[in-house]
Short mmCIF file of C-alpha atoms and ligand atoms in Angstrom, two decimals:
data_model
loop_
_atom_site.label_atom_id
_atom_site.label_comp_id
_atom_site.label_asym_id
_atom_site.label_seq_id
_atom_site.Cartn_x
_atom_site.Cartn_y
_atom_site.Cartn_z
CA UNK A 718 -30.60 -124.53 62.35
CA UNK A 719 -30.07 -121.10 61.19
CA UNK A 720 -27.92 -118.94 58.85
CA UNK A 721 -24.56 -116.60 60.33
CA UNK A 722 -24.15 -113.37 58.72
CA UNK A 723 -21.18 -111.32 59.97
CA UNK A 724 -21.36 -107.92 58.50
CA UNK A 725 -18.50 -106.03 58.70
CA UNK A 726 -17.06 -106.88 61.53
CA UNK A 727 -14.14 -105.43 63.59
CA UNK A 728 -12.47 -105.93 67.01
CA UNK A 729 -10.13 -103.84 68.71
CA UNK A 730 -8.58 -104.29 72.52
CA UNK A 731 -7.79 -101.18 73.04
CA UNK A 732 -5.65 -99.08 70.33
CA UNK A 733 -5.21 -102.56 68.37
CA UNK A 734 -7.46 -103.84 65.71
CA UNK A 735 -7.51 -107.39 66.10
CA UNK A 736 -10.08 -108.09 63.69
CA UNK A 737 -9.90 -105.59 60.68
CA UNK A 738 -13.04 -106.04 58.59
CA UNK A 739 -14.69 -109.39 58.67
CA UNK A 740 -17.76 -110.10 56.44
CA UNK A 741 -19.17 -113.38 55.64
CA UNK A 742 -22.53 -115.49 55.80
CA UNK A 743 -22.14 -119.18 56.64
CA UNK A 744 -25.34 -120.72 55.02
CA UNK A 745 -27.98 -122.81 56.94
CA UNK A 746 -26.35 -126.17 57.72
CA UNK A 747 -23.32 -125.45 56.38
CA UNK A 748 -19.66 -126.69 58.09
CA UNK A 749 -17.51 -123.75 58.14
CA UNK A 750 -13.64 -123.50 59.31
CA UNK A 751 -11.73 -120.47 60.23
CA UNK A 752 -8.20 -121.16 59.36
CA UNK A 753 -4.69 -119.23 59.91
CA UNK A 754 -1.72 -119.21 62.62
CA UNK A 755 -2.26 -118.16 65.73
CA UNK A 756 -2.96 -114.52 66.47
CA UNK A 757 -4.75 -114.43 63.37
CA UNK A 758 -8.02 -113.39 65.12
CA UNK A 759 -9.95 -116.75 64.83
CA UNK A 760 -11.43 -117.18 68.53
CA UNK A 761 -11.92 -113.30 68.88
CA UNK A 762 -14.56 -113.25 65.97
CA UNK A 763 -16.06 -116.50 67.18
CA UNK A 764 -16.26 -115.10 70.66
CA UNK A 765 -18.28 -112.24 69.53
CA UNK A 766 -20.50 -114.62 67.76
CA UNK A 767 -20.97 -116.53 71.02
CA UNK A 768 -21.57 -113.18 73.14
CA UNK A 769 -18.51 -113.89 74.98
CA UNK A 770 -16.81 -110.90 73.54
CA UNK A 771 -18.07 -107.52 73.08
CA UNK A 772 -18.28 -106.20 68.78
CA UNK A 773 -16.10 -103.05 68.40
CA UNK A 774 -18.62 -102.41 65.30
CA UNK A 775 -20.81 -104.10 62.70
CA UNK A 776 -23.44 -106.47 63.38
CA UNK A 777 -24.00 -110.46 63.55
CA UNK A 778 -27.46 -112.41 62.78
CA UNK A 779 -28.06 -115.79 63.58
CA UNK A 780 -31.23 -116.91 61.78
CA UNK A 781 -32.10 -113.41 60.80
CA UNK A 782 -31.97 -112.41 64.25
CA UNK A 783 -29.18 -109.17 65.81
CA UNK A 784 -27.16 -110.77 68.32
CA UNK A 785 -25.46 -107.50 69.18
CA UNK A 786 -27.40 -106.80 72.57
CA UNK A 787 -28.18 -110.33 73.23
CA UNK A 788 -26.88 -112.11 75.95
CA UNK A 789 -24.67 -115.52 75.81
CA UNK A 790 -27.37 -117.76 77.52
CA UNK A 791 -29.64 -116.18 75.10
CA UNK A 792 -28.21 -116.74 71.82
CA UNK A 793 -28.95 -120.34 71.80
CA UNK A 794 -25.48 -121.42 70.10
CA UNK A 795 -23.24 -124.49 71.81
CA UNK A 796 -19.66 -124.04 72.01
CA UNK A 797 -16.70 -126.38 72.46
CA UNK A 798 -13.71 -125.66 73.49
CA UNK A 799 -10.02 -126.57 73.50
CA UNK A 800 -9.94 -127.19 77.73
CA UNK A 801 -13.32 -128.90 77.76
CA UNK A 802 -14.44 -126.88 80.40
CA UNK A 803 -16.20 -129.96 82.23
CA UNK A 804 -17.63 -129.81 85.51
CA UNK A 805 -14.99 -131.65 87.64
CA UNK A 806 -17.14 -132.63 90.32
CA UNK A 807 -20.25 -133.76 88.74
CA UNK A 808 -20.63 -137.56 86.46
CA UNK A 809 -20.87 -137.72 82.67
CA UNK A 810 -24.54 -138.18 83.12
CA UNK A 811 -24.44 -134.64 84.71
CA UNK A 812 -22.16 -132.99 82.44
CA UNK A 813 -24.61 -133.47 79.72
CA UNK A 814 -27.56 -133.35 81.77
CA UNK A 815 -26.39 -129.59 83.54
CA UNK A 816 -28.06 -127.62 80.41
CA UNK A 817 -31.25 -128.95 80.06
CA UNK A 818 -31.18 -129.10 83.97
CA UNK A 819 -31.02 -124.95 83.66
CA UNK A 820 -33.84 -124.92 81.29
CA UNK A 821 -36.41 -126.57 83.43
CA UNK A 822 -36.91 -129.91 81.33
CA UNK A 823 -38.42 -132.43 82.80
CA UNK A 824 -36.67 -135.40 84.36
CA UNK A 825 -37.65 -138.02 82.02
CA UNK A 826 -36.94 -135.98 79.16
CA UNK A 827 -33.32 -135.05 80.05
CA UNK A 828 -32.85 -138.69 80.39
CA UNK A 829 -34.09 -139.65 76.96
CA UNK A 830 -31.71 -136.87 75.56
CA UNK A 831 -28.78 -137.35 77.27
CA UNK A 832 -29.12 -141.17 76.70
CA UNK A 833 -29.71 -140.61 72.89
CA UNK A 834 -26.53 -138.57 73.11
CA UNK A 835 -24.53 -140.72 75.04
CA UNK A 836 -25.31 -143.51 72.32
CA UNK A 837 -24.46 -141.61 69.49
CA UNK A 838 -21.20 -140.79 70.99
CA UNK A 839 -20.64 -143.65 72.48
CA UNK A 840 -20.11 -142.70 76.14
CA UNK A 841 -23.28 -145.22 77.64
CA UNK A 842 -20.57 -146.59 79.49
CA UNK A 843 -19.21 -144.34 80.97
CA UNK A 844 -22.16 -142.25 82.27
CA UNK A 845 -21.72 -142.98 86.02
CA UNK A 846 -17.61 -141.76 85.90
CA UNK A 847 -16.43 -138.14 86.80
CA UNK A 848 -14.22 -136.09 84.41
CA UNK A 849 -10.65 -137.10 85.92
CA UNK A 850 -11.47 -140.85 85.06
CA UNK A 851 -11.78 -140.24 81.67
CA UNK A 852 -9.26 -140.31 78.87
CA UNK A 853 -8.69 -137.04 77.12
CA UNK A 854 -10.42 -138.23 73.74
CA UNK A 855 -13.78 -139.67 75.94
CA UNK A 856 -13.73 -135.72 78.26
CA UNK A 857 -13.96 -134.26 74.50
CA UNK A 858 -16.90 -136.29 73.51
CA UNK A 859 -18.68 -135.37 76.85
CA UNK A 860 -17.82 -131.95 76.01
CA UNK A 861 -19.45 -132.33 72.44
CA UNK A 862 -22.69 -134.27 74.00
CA UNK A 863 -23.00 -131.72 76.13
CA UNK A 864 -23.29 -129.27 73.29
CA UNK A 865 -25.18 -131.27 71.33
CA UNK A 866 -28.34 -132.24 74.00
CA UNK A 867 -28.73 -128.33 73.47
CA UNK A 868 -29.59 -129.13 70.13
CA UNK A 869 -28.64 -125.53 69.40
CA UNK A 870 -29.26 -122.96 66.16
CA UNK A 871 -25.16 -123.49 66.15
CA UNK A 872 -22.05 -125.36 67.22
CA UNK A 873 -19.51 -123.26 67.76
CA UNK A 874 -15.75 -125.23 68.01
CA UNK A 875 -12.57 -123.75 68.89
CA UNK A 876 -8.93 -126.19 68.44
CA UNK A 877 -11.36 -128.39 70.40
CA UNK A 878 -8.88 -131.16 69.81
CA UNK A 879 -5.53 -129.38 69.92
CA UNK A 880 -5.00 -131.51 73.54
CA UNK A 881 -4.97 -134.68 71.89
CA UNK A 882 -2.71 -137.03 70.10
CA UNK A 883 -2.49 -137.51 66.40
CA UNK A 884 -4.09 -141.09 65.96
CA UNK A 885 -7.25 -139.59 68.70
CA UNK A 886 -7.46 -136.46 66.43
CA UNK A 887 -7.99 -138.88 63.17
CA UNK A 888 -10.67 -140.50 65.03
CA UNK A 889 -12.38 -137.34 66.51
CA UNK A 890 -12.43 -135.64 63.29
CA UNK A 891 -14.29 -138.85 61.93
CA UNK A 892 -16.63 -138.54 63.99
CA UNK A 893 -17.46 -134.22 64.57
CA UNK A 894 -17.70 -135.10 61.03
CA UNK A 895 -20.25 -137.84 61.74
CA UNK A 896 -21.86 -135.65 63.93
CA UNK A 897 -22.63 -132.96 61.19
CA UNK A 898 -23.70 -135.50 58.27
CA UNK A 899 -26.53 -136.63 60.87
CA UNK A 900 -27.92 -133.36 62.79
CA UNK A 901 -27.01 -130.88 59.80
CA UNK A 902 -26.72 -128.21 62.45
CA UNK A 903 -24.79 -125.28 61.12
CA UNK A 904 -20.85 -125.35 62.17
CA UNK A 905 -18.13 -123.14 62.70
CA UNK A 906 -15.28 -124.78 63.74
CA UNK A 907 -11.75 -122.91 64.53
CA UNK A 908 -8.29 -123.79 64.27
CA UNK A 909 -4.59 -123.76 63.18
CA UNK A 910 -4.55 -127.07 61.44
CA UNK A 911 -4.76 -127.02 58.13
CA UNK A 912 -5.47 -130.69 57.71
CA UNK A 913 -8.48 -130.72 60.16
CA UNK A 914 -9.65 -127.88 58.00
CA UNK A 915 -9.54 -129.57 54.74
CA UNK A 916 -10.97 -132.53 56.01
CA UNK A 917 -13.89 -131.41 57.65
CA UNK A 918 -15.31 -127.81 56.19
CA UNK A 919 -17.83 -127.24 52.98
CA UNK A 920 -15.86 -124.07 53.05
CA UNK A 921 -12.84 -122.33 54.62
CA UNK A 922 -11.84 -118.62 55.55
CA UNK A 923 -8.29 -118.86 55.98
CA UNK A 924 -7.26 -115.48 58.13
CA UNK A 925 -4.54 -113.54 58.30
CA UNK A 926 -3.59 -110.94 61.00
CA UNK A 927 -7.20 -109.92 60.71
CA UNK A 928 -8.41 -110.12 57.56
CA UNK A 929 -9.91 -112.66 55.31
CA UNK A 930 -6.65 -113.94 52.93
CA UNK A 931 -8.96 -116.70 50.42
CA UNK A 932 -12.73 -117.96 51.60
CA UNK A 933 -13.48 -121.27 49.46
CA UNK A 934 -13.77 -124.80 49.20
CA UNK A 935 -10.70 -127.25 50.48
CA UNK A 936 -10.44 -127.82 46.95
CA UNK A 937 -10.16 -124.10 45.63
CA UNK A 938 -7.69 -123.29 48.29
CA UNK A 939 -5.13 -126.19 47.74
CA UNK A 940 -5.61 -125.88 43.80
CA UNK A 941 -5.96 -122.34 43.34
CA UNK A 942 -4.83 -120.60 46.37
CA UNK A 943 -6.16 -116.78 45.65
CA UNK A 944 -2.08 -115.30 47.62
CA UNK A 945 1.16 -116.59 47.81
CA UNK A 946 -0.01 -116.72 51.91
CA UNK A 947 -2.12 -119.57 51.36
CA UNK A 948 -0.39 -120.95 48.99
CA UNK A 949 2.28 -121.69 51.52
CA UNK A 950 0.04 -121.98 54.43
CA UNK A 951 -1.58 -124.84 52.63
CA UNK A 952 -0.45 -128.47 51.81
CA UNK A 953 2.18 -130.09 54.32
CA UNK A 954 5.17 -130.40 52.91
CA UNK A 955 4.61 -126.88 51.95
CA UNK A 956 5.03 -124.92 48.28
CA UNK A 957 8.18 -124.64 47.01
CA UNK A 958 8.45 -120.62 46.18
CA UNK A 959 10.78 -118.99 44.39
CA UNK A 960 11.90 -115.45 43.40
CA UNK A 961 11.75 -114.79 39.41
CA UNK A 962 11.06 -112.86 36.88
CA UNK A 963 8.70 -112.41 34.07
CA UNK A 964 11.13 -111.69 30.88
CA UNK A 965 10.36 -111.12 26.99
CA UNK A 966 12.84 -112.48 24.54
CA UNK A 967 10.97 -111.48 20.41
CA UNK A 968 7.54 -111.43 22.26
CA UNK A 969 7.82 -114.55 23.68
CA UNK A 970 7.30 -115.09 27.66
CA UNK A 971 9.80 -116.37 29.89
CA UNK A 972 9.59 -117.40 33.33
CA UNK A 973 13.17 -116.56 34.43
CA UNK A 974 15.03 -117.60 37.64
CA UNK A 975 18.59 -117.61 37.48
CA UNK A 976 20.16 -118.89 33.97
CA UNK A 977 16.60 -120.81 34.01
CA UNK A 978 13.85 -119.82 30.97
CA UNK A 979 10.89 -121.74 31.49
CA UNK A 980 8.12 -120.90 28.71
CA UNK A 981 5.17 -118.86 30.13
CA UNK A 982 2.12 -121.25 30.08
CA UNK A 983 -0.68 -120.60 28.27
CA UNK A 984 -3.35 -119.58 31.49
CA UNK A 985 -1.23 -116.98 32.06
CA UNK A 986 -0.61 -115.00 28.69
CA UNK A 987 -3.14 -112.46 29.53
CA UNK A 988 -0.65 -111.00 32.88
CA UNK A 989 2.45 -111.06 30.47
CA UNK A 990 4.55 -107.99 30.97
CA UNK A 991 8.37 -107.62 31.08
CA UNK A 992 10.25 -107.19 33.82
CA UNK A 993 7.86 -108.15 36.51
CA UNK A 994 9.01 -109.50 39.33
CA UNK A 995 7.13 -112.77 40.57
CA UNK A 996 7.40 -115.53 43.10
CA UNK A 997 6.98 -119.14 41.28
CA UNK A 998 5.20 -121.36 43.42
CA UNK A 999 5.34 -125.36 42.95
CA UNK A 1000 4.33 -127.78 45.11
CA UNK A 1001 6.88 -130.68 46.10
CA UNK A 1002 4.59 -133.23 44.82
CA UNK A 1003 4.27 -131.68 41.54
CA UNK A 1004 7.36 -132.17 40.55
CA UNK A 1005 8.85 -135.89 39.30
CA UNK A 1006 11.75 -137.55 38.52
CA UNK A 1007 9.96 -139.05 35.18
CA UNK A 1008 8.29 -137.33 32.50
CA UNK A 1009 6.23 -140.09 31.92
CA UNK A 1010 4.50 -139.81 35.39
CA UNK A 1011 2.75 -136.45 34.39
CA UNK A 1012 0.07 -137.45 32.43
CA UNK A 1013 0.51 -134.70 29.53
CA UNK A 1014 3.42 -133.14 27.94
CA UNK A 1015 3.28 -129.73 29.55
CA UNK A 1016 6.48 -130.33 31.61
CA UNK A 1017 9.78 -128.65 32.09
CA UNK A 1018 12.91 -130.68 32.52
CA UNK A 1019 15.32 -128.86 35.10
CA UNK A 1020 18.51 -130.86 36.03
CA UNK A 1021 19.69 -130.23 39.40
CA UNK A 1022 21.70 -131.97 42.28
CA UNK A 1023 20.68 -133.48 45.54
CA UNK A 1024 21.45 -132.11 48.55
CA UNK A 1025 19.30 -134.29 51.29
CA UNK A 1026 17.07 -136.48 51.73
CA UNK A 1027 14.44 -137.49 53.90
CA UNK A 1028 12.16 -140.34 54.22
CA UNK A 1029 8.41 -139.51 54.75
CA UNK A 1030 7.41 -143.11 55.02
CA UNK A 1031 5.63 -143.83 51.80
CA UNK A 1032 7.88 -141.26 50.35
CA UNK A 1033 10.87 -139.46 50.14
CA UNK A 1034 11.17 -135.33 50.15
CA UNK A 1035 14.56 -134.40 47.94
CA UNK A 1036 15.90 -131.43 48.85
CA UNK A 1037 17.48 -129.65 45.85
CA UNK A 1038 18.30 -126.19 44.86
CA UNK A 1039 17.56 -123.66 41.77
CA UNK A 1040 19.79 -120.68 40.88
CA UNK A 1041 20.74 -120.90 44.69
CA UNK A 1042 17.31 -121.35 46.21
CA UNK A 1043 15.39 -124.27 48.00
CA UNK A 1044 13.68 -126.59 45.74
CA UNK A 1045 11.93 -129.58 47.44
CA UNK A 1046 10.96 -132.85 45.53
CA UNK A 1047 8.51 -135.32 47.13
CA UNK A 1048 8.71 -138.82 45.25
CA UNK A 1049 7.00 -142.17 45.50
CA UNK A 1050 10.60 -143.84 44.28
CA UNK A 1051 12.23 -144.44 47.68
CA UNK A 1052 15.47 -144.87 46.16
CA UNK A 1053 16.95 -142.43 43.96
CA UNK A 1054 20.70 -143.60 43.63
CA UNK A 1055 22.19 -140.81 41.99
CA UNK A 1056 23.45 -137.24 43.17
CA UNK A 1057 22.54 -135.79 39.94
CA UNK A 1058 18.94 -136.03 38.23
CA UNK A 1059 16.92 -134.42 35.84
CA UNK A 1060 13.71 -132.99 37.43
CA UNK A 1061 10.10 -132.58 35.41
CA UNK A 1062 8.02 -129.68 36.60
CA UNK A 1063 4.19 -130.34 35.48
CA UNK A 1064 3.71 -126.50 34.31
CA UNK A 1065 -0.09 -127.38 34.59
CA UNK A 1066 0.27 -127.12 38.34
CA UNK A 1067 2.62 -124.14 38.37
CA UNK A 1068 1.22 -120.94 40.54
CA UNK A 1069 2.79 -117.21 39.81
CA UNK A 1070 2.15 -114.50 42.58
CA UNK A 1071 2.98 -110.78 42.01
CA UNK A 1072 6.08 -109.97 44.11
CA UNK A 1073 4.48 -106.34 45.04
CA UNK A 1074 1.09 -107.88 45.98
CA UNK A 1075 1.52 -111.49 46.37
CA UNK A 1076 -1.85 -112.33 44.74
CA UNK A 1077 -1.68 -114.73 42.22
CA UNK A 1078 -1.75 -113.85 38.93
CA UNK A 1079 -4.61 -116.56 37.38
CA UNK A 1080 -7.23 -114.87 39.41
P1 ADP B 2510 -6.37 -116.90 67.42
O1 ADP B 2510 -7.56 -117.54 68.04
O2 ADP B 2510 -6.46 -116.78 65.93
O3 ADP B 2510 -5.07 -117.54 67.83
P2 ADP B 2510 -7.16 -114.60 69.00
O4 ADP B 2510 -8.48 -114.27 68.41
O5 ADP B 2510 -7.18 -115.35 70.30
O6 ADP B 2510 -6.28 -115.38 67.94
O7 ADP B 2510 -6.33 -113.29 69.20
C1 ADP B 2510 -6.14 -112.34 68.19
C2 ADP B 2510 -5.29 -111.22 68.72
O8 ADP B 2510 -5.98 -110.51 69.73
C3 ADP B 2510 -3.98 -111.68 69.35
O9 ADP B 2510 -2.97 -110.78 69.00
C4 ADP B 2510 -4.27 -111.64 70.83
O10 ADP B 2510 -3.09 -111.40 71.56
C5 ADP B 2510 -5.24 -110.48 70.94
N1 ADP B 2510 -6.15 -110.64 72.06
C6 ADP B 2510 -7.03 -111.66 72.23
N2 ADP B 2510 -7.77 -111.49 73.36
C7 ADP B 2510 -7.34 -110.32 73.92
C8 ADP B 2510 -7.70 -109.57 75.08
N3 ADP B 2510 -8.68 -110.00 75.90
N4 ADP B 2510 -7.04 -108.43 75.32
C9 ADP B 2510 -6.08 -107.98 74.49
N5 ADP B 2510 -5.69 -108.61 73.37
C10 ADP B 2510 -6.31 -109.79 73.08
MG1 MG B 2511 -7.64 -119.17 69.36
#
């Protein structure tokens, strides 16, 4: 197990920076996920870390140790990736087997470990089949025990489950969680989905055309996203966000958008200045079609009219509008009869984001 430091870190492929200043230390043992849309640079910087890509400048440690100058084979970090990369023509029992194969183990001892590995994954059955008789979520676990008879300073994952469906993500994501409660071995894991991310990391960097946009934990980035970037980027359906305006009427603060006042809260007295302009952010479940359901009396009643609707399943999203922009509702009630309602906005749960900047203003 070992700690990552990344110390200012860029990439460029030739004229473009693709990585613009990355710095960050993932602590011994820790699960970390690099987050953002594709593009955003998240493969590149773990492709330096695995010595698969060359570093334009700054320097990497892994366990106190300069990668820079060392080779791949040498770094003694286990990656996973998206395609699996199996060996077609070899079994499972090879597939795991081909590392410790290189290294010169003994017989006897690559069977212990690939059979310990094999159990824990639960692929004893299948040890004798090659890759193309496999179903795509069992080729992913062969690609993981693979990584893990290594038993590397490292894992390294990138979208290693992009290829499969929903319901086989769910499971795999139980389970590379598994993994890391029992072997503790230090994690970075890549990828565009934001709900893998908040389900499995201690921490997330959430990127952004090559810079870091908000590092924390699932929790600080959903409740107190640092930019109106992640703000939108995370929670599915995604913040509501509108344009307003920060207005004083006798030195009292106003939130204004459109013929709508709603009273500065409290957290953010200390950023009040006229005339500012700001983007509101709310998210859809954070707004309800009852006072009573917030459970304090910070609220704002806003009556508006329903456009759509659409059914979530255990919900329903209401799509709405204020001073001409889109405001989305998502409910519990699954039937809301009338065209016209009277909307409560919990102003505990309200986000403001300078227009200029787009950083929020409670940070
Ligand atoms: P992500 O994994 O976040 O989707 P990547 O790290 O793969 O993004 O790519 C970041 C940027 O670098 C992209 O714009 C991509 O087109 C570019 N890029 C990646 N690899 C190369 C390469 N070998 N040559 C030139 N550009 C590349
Ligand atoms: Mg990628």
């Amino acid at each position: 197990m070992a700690k990552v430091e990344f110390k200012n870190i860029k990439k460029s492929f030739d004229d473009v920076e693709v990585v613009k200043h990355f710095d960050f230390i993932v602590e011994d043992g820790e699960f970390v996920v690099f987050l953002g849309p594709s593009g955003c640079g998240k493969s590149t910087t773990l492709r330096m870390l695995a010595g698969l890509e060359s570093i334009t400048s700054g320097e990497i440690y892994v366990g106190g140790k300069l990668m820079n100058k060392i080779d791949a084979k040498d770094r003694d970090l286990a990656m996973v990736f998206q395609s699996y990369a199996l060996y077609p023509h070899m079994t499972v029992y090879e597939n795991i087997a081909f590392a410790l194969k290189l290294k010169g183990m003994k017989k006897p001892d690559i069977d212990r470990e690939v059979r310990a590995a094999a159990k824990m994954l639960e692929l004893d059955p299948l040890l004798d089949r090659k890759p193309k008789e496999l179903s795509g979520g069992q080729r992913q676990r062969v690609a993981m025990g693979r990584a893990m008879v290594r038993t590397p300073k490292v894992f390294l994952f990138d979208e290693p489950l992009s290829n499969l469906d929903a319901k086989l993500r769910g499971t795999m994501r139980e389970e590379i969680k598994q993994l890391h409660r029992e072997l503790k071995t230090t994690t970075i894991y890549v990828t565009h989905d934001q709900i893998e991310a908040m389900t499995l990391a201690d921490r997330i960097v959430i990127l952004k055309d090559g810079y870091v946009a908000q590092v924390g934990t699932p929790t600080d980035v959903f409740q107190r996203p640092a930019n109106k970037f992640v703000a939108q980027f995370i929670g599915n359906p995604s913040m509501n966000m509108l344009d307003a305006k920060m207005v004083d009427e006798n030195g009292e603060f106003f939130i204004e958008i459109g013929e709508t006042r709603i009273p500065l809260p409290e957290r953010f007295k200390a950023h009040a200045s006229k005339n500012v302009a700001l983007h509101l952010g709310i998210r859809p479940t954070d707004i309800h079609l009852r006072a009573e359901l917030v459970d304090h009396d910070r609220v704002f009643p806003l009556p508006v009219k329903i456009k759509d609707k659409e059914l979530l399943g255990a919900s329903i999203l209401l799509k709405t509008e204020i001073a001409g922009q889109p405001l989305m509702v998502e409910t519990q009630a699954t039937e809301v009869a009338a065209d016209e309602v009277t909307l409560y906005l919990d102003l505990d749960s309200l986000h403001l984001f300078d227009a200029l900047s787009e950083n929020s203003l409670a940070n």
